[in-house]
Amino acid sequence: MSDRLAVRKTYKLFIGGAFPRSESGRSYPVHDAKGRFVANASQASRKDARDAVSAARKAFGGWSGRTAYNRGQILYRVAEMLEGRRDQFADELRRAGASKQAAAAEVDAAVDRWVWYAGWADKLSAVAGASNPVSGPFFNFSTPEPAGVVAVVAPDSPLLGLVSVVAPVIVSGNTCVAVASEPAPLPAITLAEVLATSDLPGGVVNLLTGRRVEIAPWLASHMDVNGVDLTGVAAEHVRGLEEEAAGNLKRVLRPGKDAWTDDPGTARMTAFLETKTVWHPVGA
């Protein structure tokens, strides 16, 4: 029997719940830890970044308007599906250079971390909000609200790092445009397949593959982006992106301020929240 012709895959972007090619038609080769060709990944362009922001903005109203309990249910369903693809994720991490044991541990940690954030969906408002004592016949409440569209540059930990920066953004009702690990994008692409077949509405998470140094400035300067997480940005590029983000006073989470490698706390969830304070007369 003759050898089969190799099928050279080109993985696509994830925008608005669909899998489009880059509008530029560009792609770049992905290699395993031994330098062997694995697949091609789409190389996102400026137009792709703009399309992703538009999809995130379109999804924001519906996602932020859901009950916190429902968002938690949806995120937990994503964790269940991550668990179901455990072997595939582990295989992709091994190709990126992880040992068999380390790959399995990273997948388990990613699933556990997603579950952890899902559990915070209906608790965050109580922890981050308050009933404030005031002088006079009034109730005074402070409640957290999502900032809007958040752009995230993920670290090079292909799965756990990506989960650690995306999950805390969307759990509170924000929508997200994430730039995946450049050298090892396959776990991000598989995560996109999980999200597309889960109950998560299209556009809540949008995943771009390609060159960080090319995509990040477009997202940082985009006037319809409300916050940027620079976790995966090299130190020498942080200052320039902060200056780009200042154009519309974006919230900026700098690398190292709350390291994704630490045990998770509430800091990443509250980084992209706005606090609204409401007065209401007693007895009205």
Coordinates of C-alpha atoms in Angstrom, one line a residue:
M1 CA 0.0 0.0 0.0
S2 CA 1.4 3.4 -1.0
D3 CA 2.1 6.1 1.5
R4 CA -0.7 8.7 1.9
L5 CA -0.1 12.2 0.8
A6 CA 0.4 14.4 3.8
V7 CA -2.5 16.8 4.5
R8 CA -0.8 20.0 5.6
K9 CA -3.3 21.8 7.8
T10 CA -3.8 25.5 8.0
Y11 CA -5.6 26.4 11.2
K12 CA -7.8 29.5 11.1
L13 CA -8.7 32.4 13.4
F14 CA -11.6 32.4 15.7
I15 CA -13.8 35.5 15.4
G16 CA -17.4 36.0 16.2
G17 CA -17.9 32.3 16.8
A18 CA -16.7 31.4 13.3
F19 CA -13.3 30.3 11.9
P20 CA -12.3 32.7 9.1
R21 CA -9.0 32.7 7.3
S22 CA -6.9 35.8 7.8
E23 CA -8.2 38.5 5.4
S24 CA -4.6 38.9 4.1
G25 CA -4.3 35.2 3.3
R26 CA -1.0 35.0 5.3
S27 CA 0.0 32.1 7.5
Y28 CA 3.1 30.9 9.2
P29 CA 4.6 27.4 9.9
V30 CA 4.3 25.9 13.4
H31 CA 7.0 23.4 14.3
D32 CA 7.4 21.0 17.2
A33 CA 10.2 21.0 19.8
K34 CA 12.4 19.0 17.4
G35 CA 11.9 21.4 14.5
R36 CA 9.5 19.2 12.6
F37 CA 6.6 20.8 10.7
V38 CA 3.3 20.4 12.4
A39 CA 0.8 22.8 10.7
N40 CA 0.3 26.3 9.4
A41 CA -1.4 28.9 11.6
S42 CA -3.2 32.0 10.2
Q43 CA -1.2 35.2 10.6
A44 CA -3.8 37.8 11.7
S45 CA -3.7 41.2 10.1
R46 CA -4.9 44.6 11.3
K47 CA -8.3 44.0 9.6
D48 CA -8.6 40.7 11.5
A49 CA -7.9 42.5 14.8
R50 CA -10.6 45.1 13.9
D51 CA -13.1 42.4 13.0
A52 CA -12.4 40.7 16.3
V53 CA -13.0 43.9 18.3
S54 CA -16.3 44.5 16.4
A55 CA -17.4 40.9 17.2
A56 CA -16.5 41.4 20.8
R57 CA -18.4 44.7 21.0
K58 CA -21.5 43.1 19.3
A59 CA -21.5 40.3 21.9
F60 CA -20.9 42.5 24.9
G61 CA -24.5 43.6 25.5
G62 CA -25.9 40.0 25.5
W63 CA -23.1 38.5 27.6
S64 CA -22.9 41.3 30.2
G65 CA -26.7 41.2 30.4
R66 CA -26.9 37.5 31.4
T67 CA -27.3 36.6 35.0
A68 CA -24.0 35.9 36.8
Y69 CA -25.3 32.4 37.6
N70 CA -25.9 31.7 33.9
R71 CA -22.4 32.9 33.0
G72 CA -21.0 30.5 35.7
Q73 CA -23.0 27.6 34.2
I74 CA -21.6 28.4 30.7
L75 CA -18.0 28.6 31.9
Y76 CA -18.4 25.4 33.8
R77 CA -19.6 23.7 30.7
V78 CA -16.5 24.9 28.9
A79 CA -14.4 23.2 31.6
E80 CA -16.3 20.0 31.1
M81 CA -15.5 20.1 27.4
L82 CA -11.8 20.9 28.1
E83 CA -11.7 17.8 30.3
G84 CA -13.2 15.8 27.4
R85 CA -10.4 16.8 25.1
R86 CA -7.7 16.2 27.7
D87 CA -5.7 13.8 25.6
Q88 CA -5.6 16.1 22.6
F89 CA -4.4 19.1 24.6
A90 CA -1.8 17.0 26.3
D91 CA -0.5 15.8 22.8
E92 CA -0.3 19.3 21.6
L93 CA 1.7 20.4 24.7
R94 CA 4.1 17.5 24.2
R95 CA 4.7 18.6 20.6
A96 CA 5.6 22.1 22.0
G97 CA 8.2 20.5 24.2
A98 CA 6.6 19.5 27.4
S99 CA 7.2 16.1 28.9
K100 CA 4.3 13.6 29.1
Q101 CA 3.9 14.2 32.8
A102 CA 4.2 18.0 32.5
A103 CA 1.7 18.2 29.7
A104 CA -0.8 16.2 31.7
A105 CA -0.3 18.4 34.7
E106 CA -0.8 21.6 32.6
V107 CA -4.1 20.3 31.2
D108 CA -5.3 19.4 34.6
A109 CA -4.3 22.8 36.0
A110 CA -6.0 24.6 33.1
V111 CA -9.3 22.7 33.7
D112 CA -9.1 23.3 37.4
R113 CA -8.4 27.0 36.9
W114 CA -11.3 27.4 34.5
V115 CA -13.6 25.8 37.1
W116 CA -12.2 28.1 39.8
Y117 CA -13.1 31.2 37.8
A118 CA -16.5 29.8 36.8
G119 CA -17.3 29.5 40.5
W120 CA -16.7 33.2 41.0
A121 CA -19.3 34.3 38.5
D122 CA -22.1 34.7 41.0
K123 CA -19.9 35.7 43.9
L124 CA -17.8 38.5 42.5
S125 CA -20.5 41.2 42.8
A126 CA -20.9 40.5 46.5
V127 CA -17.2 40.6 47.2
A128 CA -16.3 43.6 45.0
G129 CA -19.5 45.6 45.7
A130 CA -20.7 47.1 48.9
S131 CA -23.6 48.7 50.8
N132 CA -22.2 52.0 51.9
P133 CA -23.1 53.8 55.2
V134 CA -24.3 57.3 54.5
S135 CA -25.7 60.1 56.6
G136 CA -29.4 60.6 55.6
P137 CA -32.5 58.6 54.6
F138 CA -30.8 56.9 51.7
F139 CA -29.5 53.5 50.6
N140 CA -26.1 53.7 48.9
F141 CA -24.9 50.8 46.9
S142 CA -21.7 50.3 44.9
T143 CA -21.8 47.5 42.3
P144 CA -19.2 46.3 39.9
E145 CA -19.9 46.3 36.2
P146 CA -17.8 45.0 33.3
A147 CA -15.6 47.5 31.5
G148 CA -16.4 46.3 28.0
V149 CA -14.1 44.8 25.4
V150 CA -10.7 43.7 26.7
A151 CA -7.7 42.8 24.5
V152 CA -5.4 40.2 26.0
V153 CA -1.9 39.3 24.9
A154 CA -1.4 35.7 26.3
P155 CA 1.9 34.4 27.6
D156 CA 3.8 31.6 25.9
S157 CA 2.3 28.9 28.2
P158 CA 0.1 27.7 25.4
L159 CA -2.9 26.4 27.4
L160 CA -2.6 27.3 31.2
G161 CA -1.3 30.8 30.4
L162 CA -4.1 31.4 27.9
V163 CA -6.8 30.2 30.3
S164 CA -5.3 32.2 33.1
V165 CA -5.8 35.5 31.2
V166 CA -9.0 34.8 29.3
A167 CA -11.3 33.3 32.0
P168 CA -11.0 36.2 34.5
V169 CA -11.9 38.7 31.8
I170 CA -15.1 37.0 30.6
V171 CA -16.4 35.7 34.0
S172 CA -17.5 39.2 35.0
G173 CA -19.3 40.0 31.7
N174 CA -16.5 41.5 29.6
T175 CA -15.8 40.2 26.1
C176 CA -12.3 39.4 24.9
V177 CA -9.9 39.5 22.0
A178 CA -6.9 37.3 22.8
V179 CA -3.6 37.0 21.0
A180 CA -2.4 33.4 21.4
S181 CA 1.1 32.1 22.0
E182 CA 3.1 32.8 18.8
P183 CA 5.4 29.8 18.8
A184 CA 2.8 27.3 20.1
P185 CA -0.7 28.3 18.9
L186 CA -2.3 24.8 18.5
P187 CA -3.7 24.5 22.1
A188 CA -5.3 28.0 21.6
I189 CA -6.9 26.8 18.3
T190 CA -8.2 23.6 20.0
L191 CA -9.6 25.8 22.8
A192 CA -11.4 27.9 20.2
E193 CA -13.0 24.7 18.9
V194 CA -14.1 23.9 22.5
L195 CA -15.6 27.4 22.8
A196 CA -17.3 27.2 19.5
T197 CA -19.1 24.0 20.4
S198 CA -20.0 25.0 24.0
D199 CA -22.8 27.3 25.1
L200 CA -20.6 30.4 25.0
P201 CA -22.1 32.9 22.6
G202 CA -20.1 33.8 19.5
G203 CA -17.9 36.9 19.9
V204 CA -17.4 36.6 23.7
V205 CA -14.0 35.2 23.1
N206 CA -12.1 35.9 19.9
L207 CA -8.7 34.2 19.3
L208 CA -6.0 35.6 17.0
T209 CA -2.8 33.8 16.0
G210 CA 0.2 35.5 14.5
R211 CA 2.9 38.0 15.4
R212 CA 2.4 39.7 18.8
V213 CA 4.5 42.7 17.8
E214 CA 2.3 43.2 14.8
I215 CA -1.2 42.7 16.4
A216 CA -0.8 44.2 19.9
P217 CA -0.3 47.8 18.8
W218 CA -3.5 47.7 16.8
L219 CA -5.5 46.4 19.7
A220 CA -3.8 48.8 22.2
S221 CA -4.7 51.8 20.1
H222 CA -8.2 50.7 19.1
M223 CA -10.7 53.2 20.3
D224 CA -13.4 50.6 20.9
V225 CA -11.2 48.6 23.3
N226 CA -11.8 49.4 26.9
G227 CA -8.8 47.5 28.5
V228 CA -5.6 45.7 27.6
D229 CA -3.8 42.9 29.5
L230 CA -0.1 43.0 28.5
T231 CA 0.9 39.7 30.3
G232 CA 2.5 38.2 27.2
V233 CA 4.3 41.3 26.0
A234 CA 8.0 41.5 26.1
A235 CA 9.3 44.1 28.6
E236 CA 10.8 46.4 25.9
H237 CA 7.4 46.8 24.2
V238 CA 5.3 47.5 27.3
R239 CA 5.9 51.3 27.4
G240 CA 4.9 51.8 23.8
L241 CA 1.7 49.8 24.2
E242 CA 0.8 51.8 27.3
E243 CA 1.2 55.0 25.4
E244 CA -1.0 53.6 22.6
A245 CA -3.6 52.6 25.2
A246 CA -3.7 56.1 26.7
G247 CA -5.6 57.3 23.6
N248 CA -9.0 56.5 25.2
L249 CA -7.8 55.9 28.8
K250 CA -7.9 52.2 28.6
R251 CA -7.4 50.1 31.8
V252 CA -4.0 48.5 31.5
L253 CA -2.8 45.4 33.3
R254 CA 1.0 45.3 33.2
P255 CA 3.1 42.2 33.1
G256 CA 4.1 41.0 36.6
K257 CA 1.5 43.1 38.4
D258 CA -0.5 40.0 39.1
A259 CA 1.5 37.1 37.7
W260 CA -0.6 34.5 35.9
T261 CA 1.6 31.8 37.4
D262 CA 0.5 32.6 40.9
D263 CA -2.4 30.9 42.6
P264 CA -5.4 32.9 41.2
G265 CA -7.1 35.6 43.3
T266 CA -9.6 38.3 42.5
A267 CA -7.1 40.8 41.1
R268 CA -7.4 39.7 37.5
M269 CA -11.2 39.7 37.7
T270 CA -11.5 43.2 39.2
A271 CA -8.8 44.7 36.9
F272 CA -11.4 45.2 34.2
L273 CA -14.5 46.2 36.3
E274 CA -16.1 49.7 36.7
T275 CA -17.8 50.5 40.0
K276 CA -21.2 52.2 39.8
T277 CA -22.6 53.8 42.9
V278 CA -26.3 54.3 43.2
W279 CA -28.4 56.3 45.7
H280 CA -31.9 55.4 46.6
P281 CA -34.2 57.0 49.1
V282 CA -35.4 54.9 52.0
G283 CA -39.1 54.0 51.8
A284 CA -39.5 55.0 48.1

